[in-house]
Tab-separated table of C-alpha atoms in Angstrom:
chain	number	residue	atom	x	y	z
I	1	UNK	CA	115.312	78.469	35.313
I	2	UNK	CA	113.573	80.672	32.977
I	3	UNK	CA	109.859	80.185	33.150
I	4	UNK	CA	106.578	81.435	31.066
I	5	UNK	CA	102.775	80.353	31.513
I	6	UNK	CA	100.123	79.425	29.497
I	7	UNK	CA	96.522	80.220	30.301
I	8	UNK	CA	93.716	79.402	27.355
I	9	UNK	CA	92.261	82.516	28.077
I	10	UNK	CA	91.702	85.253	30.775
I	11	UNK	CA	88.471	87.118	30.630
I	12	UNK	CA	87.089	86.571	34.396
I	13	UNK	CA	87.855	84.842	37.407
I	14	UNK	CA	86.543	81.659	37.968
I	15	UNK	CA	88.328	77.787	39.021
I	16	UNK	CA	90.800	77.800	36.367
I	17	UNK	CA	92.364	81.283	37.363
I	18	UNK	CA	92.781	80.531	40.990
I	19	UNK	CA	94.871	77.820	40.209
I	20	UNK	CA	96.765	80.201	37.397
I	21	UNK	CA	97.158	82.645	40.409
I	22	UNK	CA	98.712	79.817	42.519
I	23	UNK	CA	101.112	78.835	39.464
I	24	UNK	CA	102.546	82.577	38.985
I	25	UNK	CA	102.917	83.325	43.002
I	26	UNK	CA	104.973	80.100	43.347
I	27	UNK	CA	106.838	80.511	39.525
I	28	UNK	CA	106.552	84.478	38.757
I	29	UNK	CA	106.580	84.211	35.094
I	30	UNK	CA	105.005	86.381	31.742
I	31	UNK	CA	101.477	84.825	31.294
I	32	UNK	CA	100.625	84.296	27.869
I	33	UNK	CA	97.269	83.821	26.727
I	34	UNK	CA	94.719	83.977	23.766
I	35	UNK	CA	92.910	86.920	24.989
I	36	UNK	CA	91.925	88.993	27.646
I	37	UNK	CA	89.255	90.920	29.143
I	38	UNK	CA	90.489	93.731	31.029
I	39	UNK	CA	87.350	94.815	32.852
I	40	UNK	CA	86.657	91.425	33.736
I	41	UNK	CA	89.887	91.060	35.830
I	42	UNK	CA	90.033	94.508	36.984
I	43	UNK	CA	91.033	94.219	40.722
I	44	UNK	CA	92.331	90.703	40.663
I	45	UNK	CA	95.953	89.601	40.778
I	46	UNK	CA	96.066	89.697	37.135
I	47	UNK	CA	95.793	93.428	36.947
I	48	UNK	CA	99.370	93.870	37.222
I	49	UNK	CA	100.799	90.757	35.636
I	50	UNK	CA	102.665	90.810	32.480
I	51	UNK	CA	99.882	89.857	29.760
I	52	UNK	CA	100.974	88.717	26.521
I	53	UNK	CA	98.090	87.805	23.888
I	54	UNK	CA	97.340	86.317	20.393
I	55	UNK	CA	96.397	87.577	17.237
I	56	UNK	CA	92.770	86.893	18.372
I	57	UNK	CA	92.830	89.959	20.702
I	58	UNK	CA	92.767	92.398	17.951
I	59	UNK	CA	89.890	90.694	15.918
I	60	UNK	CA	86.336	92.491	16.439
I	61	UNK	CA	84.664	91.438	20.005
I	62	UNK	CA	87.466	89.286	20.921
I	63	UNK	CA	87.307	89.915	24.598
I	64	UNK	CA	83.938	88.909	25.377
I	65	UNK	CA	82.853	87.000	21.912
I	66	UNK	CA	85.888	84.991	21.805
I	67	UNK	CA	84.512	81.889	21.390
I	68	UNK	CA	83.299	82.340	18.265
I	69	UNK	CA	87.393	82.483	17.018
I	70	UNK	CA	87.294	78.837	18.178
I	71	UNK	CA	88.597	77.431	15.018
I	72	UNK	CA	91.810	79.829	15.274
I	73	UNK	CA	92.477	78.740	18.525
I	74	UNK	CA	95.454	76.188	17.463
I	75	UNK	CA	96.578	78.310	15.312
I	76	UNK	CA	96.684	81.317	17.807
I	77	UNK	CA	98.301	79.367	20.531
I	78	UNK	CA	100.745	77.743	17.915
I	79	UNK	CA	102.322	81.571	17.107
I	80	UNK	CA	103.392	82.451	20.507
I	81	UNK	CA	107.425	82.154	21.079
I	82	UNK	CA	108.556	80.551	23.528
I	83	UNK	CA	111.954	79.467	22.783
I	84	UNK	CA	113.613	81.355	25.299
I	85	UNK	CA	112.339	79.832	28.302
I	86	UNK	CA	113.386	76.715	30.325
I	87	UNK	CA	110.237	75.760	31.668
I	88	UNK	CA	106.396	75.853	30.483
I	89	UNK	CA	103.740	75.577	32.658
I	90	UNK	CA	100.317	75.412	30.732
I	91	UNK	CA	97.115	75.564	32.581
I	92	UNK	CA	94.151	74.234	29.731
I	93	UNK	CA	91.147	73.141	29.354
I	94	UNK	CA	91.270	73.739	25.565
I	95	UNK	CA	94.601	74.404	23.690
I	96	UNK	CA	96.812	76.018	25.608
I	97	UNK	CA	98.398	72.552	25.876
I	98	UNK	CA	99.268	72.953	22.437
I	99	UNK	CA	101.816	75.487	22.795
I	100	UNK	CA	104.786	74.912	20.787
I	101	UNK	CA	108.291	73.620	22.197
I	102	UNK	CA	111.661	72.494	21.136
I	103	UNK	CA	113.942	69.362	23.061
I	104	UNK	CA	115.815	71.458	25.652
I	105	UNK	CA	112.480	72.845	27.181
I	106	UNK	CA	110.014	70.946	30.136
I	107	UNK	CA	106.450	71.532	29.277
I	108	UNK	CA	104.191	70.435	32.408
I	109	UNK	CA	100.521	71.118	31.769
I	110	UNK	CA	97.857	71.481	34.457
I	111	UNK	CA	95.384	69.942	32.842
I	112	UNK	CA	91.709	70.976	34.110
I	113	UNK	CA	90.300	68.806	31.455
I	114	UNK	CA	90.620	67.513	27.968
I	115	UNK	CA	87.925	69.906	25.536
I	116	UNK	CA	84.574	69.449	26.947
I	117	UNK	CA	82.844	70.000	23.382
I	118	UNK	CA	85.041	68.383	21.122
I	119	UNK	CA	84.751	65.057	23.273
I	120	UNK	CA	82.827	64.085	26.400
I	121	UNK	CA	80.312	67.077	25.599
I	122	UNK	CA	80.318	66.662	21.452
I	123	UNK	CA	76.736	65.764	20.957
I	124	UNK	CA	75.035	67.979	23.745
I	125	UNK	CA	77.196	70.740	22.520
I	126	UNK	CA	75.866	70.675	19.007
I	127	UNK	CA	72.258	69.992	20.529
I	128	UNK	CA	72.187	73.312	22.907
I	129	UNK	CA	73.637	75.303	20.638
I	130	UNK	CA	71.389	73.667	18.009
I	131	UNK	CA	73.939	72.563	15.581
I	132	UNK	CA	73.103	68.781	15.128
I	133	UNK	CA	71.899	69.705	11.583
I	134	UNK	CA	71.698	71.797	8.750
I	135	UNK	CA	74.455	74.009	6.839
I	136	UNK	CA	76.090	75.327	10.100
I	137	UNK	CA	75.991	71.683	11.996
I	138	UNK	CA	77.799	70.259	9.054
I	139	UNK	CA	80.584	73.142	9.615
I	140	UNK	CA	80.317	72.805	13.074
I	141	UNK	CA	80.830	68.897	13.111
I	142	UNK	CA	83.883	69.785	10.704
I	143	UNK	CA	85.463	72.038	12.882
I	144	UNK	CA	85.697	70.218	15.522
I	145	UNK	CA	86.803	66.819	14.228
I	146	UNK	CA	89.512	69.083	13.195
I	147	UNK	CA	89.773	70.319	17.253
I	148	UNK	CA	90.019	66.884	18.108
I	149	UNK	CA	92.660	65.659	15.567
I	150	UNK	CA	94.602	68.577	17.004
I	151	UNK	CA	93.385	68.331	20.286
I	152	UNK	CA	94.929	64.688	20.897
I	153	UNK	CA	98.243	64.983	18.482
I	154	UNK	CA	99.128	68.119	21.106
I	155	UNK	CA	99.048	66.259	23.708
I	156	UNK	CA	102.663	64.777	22.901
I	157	UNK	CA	103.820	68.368	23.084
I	158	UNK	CA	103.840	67.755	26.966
I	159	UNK	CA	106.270	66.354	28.575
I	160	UNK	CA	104.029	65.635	32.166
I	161	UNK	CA	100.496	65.910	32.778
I	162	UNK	CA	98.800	67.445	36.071
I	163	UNK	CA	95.311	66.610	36.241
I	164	UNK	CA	93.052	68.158	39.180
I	165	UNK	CA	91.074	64.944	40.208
I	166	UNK	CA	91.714	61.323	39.422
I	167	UNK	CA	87.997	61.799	37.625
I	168	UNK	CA	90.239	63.686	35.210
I	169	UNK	CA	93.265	61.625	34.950
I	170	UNK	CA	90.969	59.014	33.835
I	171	UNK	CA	90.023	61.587	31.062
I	172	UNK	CA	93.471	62.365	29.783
I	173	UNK	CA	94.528	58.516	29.924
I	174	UNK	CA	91.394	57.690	27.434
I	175	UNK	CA	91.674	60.611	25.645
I	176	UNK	CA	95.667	61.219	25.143
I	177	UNK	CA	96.941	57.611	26.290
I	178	UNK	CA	99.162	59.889	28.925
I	179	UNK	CA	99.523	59.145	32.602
I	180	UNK	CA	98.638	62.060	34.903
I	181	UNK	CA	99.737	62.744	38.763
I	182	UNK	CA	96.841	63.982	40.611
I	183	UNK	CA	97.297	67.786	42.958
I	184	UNK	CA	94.010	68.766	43.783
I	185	UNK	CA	93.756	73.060	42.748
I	186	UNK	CA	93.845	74.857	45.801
I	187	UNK	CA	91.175	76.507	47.425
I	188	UNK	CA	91.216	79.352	49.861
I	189	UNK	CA	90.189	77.392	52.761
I	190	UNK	CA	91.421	80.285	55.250
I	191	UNK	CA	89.427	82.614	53.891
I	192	UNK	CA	86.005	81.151	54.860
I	193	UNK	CA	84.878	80.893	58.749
I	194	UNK	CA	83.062	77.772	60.457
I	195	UNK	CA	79.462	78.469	60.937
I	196	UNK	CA	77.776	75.501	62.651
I	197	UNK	CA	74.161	77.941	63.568
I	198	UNK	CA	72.507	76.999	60.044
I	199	UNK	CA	69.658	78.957	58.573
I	200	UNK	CA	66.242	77.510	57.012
I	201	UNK	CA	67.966	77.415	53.165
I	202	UNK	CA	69.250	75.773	50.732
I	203	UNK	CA	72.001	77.346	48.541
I	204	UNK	CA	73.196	76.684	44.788
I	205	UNK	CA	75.728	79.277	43.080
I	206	UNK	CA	76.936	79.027	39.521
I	207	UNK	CA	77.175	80.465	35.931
I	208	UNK	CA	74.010	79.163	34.265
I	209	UNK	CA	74.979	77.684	31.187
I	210	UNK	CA	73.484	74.282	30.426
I	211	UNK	CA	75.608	71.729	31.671
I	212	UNK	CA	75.891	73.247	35.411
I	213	UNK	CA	71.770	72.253	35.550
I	214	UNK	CA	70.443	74.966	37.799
I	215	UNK	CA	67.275	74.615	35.828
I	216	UNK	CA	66.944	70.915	37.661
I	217	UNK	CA	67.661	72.458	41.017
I	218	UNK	CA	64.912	75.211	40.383
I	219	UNK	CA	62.382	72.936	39.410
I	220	UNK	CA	63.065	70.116	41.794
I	221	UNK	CA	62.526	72.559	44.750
I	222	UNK	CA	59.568	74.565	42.840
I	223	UNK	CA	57.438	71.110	43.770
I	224	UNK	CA	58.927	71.808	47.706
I	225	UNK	CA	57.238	74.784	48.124
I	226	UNK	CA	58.010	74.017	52.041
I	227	UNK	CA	61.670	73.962	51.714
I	228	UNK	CA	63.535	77.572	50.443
I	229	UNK	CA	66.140	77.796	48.110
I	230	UNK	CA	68.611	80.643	47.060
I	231	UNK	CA	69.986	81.089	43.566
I	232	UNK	CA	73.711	83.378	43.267
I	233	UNK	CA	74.961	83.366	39.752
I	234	UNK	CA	73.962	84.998	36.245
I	235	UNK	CA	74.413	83.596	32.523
I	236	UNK	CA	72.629	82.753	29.345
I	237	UNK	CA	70.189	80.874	30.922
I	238	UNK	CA	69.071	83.006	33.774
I	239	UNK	CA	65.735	84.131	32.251
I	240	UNK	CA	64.847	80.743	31.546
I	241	UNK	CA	65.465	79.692	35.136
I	242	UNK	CA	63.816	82.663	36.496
I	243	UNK	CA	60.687	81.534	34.892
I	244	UNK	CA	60.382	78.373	36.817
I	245	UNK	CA	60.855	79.364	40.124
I	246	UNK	CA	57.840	79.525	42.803
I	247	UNK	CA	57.927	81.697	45.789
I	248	UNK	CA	60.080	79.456	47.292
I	249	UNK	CA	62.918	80.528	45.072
I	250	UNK	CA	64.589	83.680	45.289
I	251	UNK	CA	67.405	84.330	42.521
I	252	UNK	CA	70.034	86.766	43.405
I	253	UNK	CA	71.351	87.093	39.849
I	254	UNK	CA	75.564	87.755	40.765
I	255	UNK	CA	76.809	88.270	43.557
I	256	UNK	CA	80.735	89.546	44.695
I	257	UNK	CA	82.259	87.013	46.887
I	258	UNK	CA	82.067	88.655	49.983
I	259	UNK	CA	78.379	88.360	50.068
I	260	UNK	CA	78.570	84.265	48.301
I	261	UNK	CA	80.560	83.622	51.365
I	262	UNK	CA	77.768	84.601	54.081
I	263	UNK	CA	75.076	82.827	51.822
I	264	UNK	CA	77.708	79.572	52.031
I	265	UNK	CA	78.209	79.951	55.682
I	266	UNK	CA	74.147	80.473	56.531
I	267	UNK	CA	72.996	77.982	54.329
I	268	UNK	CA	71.770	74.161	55.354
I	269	UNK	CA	72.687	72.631	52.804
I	270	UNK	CA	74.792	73.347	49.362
I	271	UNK	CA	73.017	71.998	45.934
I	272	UNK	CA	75.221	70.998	43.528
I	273	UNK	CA	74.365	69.280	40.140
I	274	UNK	CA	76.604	69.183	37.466
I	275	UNK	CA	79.006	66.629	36.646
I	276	UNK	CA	82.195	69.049	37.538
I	277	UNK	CA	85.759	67.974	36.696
I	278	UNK	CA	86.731	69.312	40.793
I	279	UNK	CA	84.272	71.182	41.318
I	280	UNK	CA	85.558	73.951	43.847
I	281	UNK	CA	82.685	75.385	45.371
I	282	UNK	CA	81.418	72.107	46.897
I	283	UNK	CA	84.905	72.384	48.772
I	284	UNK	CA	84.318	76.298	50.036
I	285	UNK	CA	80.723	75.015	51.393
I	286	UNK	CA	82.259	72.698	53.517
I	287	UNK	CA	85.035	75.005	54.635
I	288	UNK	CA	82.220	76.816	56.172
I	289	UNK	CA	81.007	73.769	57.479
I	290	UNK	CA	77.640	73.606	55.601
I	291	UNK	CA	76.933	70.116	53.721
I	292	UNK	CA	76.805	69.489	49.812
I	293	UNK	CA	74.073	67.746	48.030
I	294	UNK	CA	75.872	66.427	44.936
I	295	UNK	CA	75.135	64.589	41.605
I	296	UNK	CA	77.645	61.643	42.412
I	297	UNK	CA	79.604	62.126	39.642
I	298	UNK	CA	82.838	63.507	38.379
I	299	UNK	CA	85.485	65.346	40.887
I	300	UNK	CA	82.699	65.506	43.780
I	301	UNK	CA	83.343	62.064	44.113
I	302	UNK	CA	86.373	62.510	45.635
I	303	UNK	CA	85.631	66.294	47.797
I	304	UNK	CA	82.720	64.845	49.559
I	305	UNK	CA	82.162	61.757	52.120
I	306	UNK	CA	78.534	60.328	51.772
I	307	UNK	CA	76.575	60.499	55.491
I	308	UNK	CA	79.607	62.723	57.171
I	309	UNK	CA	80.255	65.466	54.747
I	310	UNK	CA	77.146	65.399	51.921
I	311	UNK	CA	74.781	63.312	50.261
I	312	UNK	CA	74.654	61.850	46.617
I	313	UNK	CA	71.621	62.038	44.379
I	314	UNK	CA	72.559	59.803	41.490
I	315	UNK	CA	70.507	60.679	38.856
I	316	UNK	CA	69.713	64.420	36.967
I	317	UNK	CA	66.699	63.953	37.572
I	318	UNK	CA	64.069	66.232	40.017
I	319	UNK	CA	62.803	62.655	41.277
I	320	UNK	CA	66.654	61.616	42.486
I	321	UNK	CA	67.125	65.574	43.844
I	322	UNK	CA	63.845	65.249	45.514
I	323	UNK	CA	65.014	62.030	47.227
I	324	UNK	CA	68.337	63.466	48.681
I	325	UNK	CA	66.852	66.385	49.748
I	326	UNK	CA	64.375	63.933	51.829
I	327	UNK	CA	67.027	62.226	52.749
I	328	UNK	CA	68.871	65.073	54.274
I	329	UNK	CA	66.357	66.399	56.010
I	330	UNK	CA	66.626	62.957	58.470
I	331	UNK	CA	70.149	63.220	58.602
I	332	UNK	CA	72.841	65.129	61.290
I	333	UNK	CA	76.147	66.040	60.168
I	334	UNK	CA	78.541	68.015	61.925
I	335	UNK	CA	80.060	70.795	60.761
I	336	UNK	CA	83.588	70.166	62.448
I	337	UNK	CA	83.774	67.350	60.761
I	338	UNK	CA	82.677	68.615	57.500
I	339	UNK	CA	85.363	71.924	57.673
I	340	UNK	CA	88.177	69.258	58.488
I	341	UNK	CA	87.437	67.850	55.597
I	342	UNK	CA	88.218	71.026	53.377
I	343	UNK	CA	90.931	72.223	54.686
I	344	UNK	CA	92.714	68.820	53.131
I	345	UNK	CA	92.781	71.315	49.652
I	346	UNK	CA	94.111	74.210	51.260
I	347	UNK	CA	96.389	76.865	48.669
I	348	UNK	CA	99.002	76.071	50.901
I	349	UNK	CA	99.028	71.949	50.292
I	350	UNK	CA	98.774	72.979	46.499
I	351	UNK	CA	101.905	75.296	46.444
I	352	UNK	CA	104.199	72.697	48.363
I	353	UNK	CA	102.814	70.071	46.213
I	354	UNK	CA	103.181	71.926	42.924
I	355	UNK	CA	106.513	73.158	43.605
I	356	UNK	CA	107.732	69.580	44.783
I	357	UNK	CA	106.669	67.985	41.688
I	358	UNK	CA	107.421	70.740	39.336
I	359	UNK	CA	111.656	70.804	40.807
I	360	UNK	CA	111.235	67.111	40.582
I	361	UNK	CA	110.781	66.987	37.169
I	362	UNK	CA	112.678	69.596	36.241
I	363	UNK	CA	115.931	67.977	38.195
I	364	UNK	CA	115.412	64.241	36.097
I	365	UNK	CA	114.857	66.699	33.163
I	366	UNK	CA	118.300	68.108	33.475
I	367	UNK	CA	119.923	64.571	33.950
């Protein structure tokens, strides 16, 4: 069985390449993607993979302004061949779905999520990046009813659908009319220690772009000036955040993961607030034992157990935050119960999982 993956693109290390990184150790394979950023996977497992990229690599920028080839991005993925190969294994979350395939080949795509901004984020897309009107919000609203015409006639290019919650098997049976089987991406549960001596903080990490809503966090605990919170993570909006937080707040812009890990291990409680399709640092809190505070939506839903592992705020709103955090300050959870939890999405469930499913459906493939 000759096998290739497909990765939408591979410019740092975040969610989406962990679970790439789990697909190539358990099916060695070429990785072909639209572009990549060496410097921002220099040291990873991806530094010595075979790396095979679009057309979109050579255009001006490409590695870090990428995005703005967005329209090319069908037609990118569309020009890789892959005719040689057996088996595809696509891991998207924009069009690497899309890749193209003839009748004697499986395609199985891991499917983080169906586009954010050409569907469930389409109008707060266009209003952050203030397109909603004028010459380039008529070209952007072209663009990507084009995305989503494309988008959803890919999605018969796949033969099975993965999806990493049932939050976003939901999302591919609304959006493609395709049934998904549910393996959870793995997280390196081993690699985090149980710390059940909590410090006097609260901890939220992220990239801050819009939708993760770090700005809430900030401000909701800028009007606790009694309760201390500690910002990890840098991004387009960190000035912005930085100028609403109080003394309370200290923002440690990035931070490598050795050093996220003792701030995850210390901390009282971990903030979370976006509406995440798994969401895996929620999950590497609780491996060390230390509670989530969550916006009860999306894959959170199903990492965290209300009163034993976390609590739910369910609005994003300061007010709701400001409740929870209330709340949690009445309320004793262990933190044996909450790293027992975690270790349910351990790398090592994925891989047997993963492999199962993918021979599986290779095998009725064959018949």
């Amino acid at each position: 069985m000759k096998s290739a993956l497909v990765h939408d693109w591979l410019v740092s290390i975040g969610g989406g390449e962990k679970v790439l990184q789990a697909l190539s150790e358990s099916f060695p394979s070429p990785i072909y993607t639209l572009v990549q950023n060496k410097k921002g996977i220099a040291g990873s497992f991806f530094e010595n993979q075979e790396i095979i990229t679009s057309f979109i690599q050579k255009l001006p920028f490409a590695s870090t302004k990428y995005r703005n080839y967005l329209p090319f991005f069908p037609l990118a993925i569309e020009q890789f061949d892959l005719s040689s190969y057996d088996l595809i294994l696509s891991s998207s979350h924009a069009v690497a779905k899309g890749i193209l395939t003839h009748a004697e080949q499986l395609h199985i795509c891991y499917c983080h999520t169906p586009m954010r901004y050409a569907w469930d984020l389409y109008h707060h897309y266009l209003q952050e990046m203030n397109l909603h009107k004028g010459i380039k919000g008529k070209i952007a609203k072209t663009v990507l009813h084009y995305l989503r015409q494309w988008d959803q006639n890919s999605a018969s290019r796949v033969d099975a659908f993965i999806a990493n919650s049932h939050y976003i098997a939901k999302r591919i049976k609304k959006t493609y009319g395709k049934e998904a089987t549910v393996i959870y991406p793995p997280v390196d549960t081993l690699s985090f220690s149980l710390e059940t001596k909590k410090e006097p903080f609260y901890l939220t990490a992220s990239r801050m772009v819009p939708y993760k809503k770090i700005d809430l966090i900030v401000e909701a605990f800028a009007s606790m000036p009694d309760k201390k919170l500690v910002v990890i993570g840098d991004g387009p909006e960190f000035s912005k955040i930085k100028s609403k937080a109080k003394k309370n707040i200290e923002l440690l812009g990035y931070q490598p993961d050795a050093v996220l890990k003792q701030y995850l291990q210390k901390a009282k409680a971990f903030v979370f607030a976006a509406r995440e399709d798994f969401g895996i640092l929620p999950v590497e809190a609780q491996c060390s034992g230390t509670p989530v505070i969550a916006y009860g939506k999306g894959g959170v839903l199903e990492t965290v157990i209300p009163h034993q592992t976390g609590l739910f705020f369910h609005e994003q709103t300061q007010e709701s935050l400001y409740q929870a955090i209330q709340e949690f300050e009445k309320t004793e959870l262990d933190p044996l119960v909450i790293r027992k939890n975690a270790l349910r999405f351990s790398k090592e469930r994925f891989t047997q999982e993963i492999q199962t499913y993918v021979k599986q459906k290779y095998e009725e493939f064959l018949q």
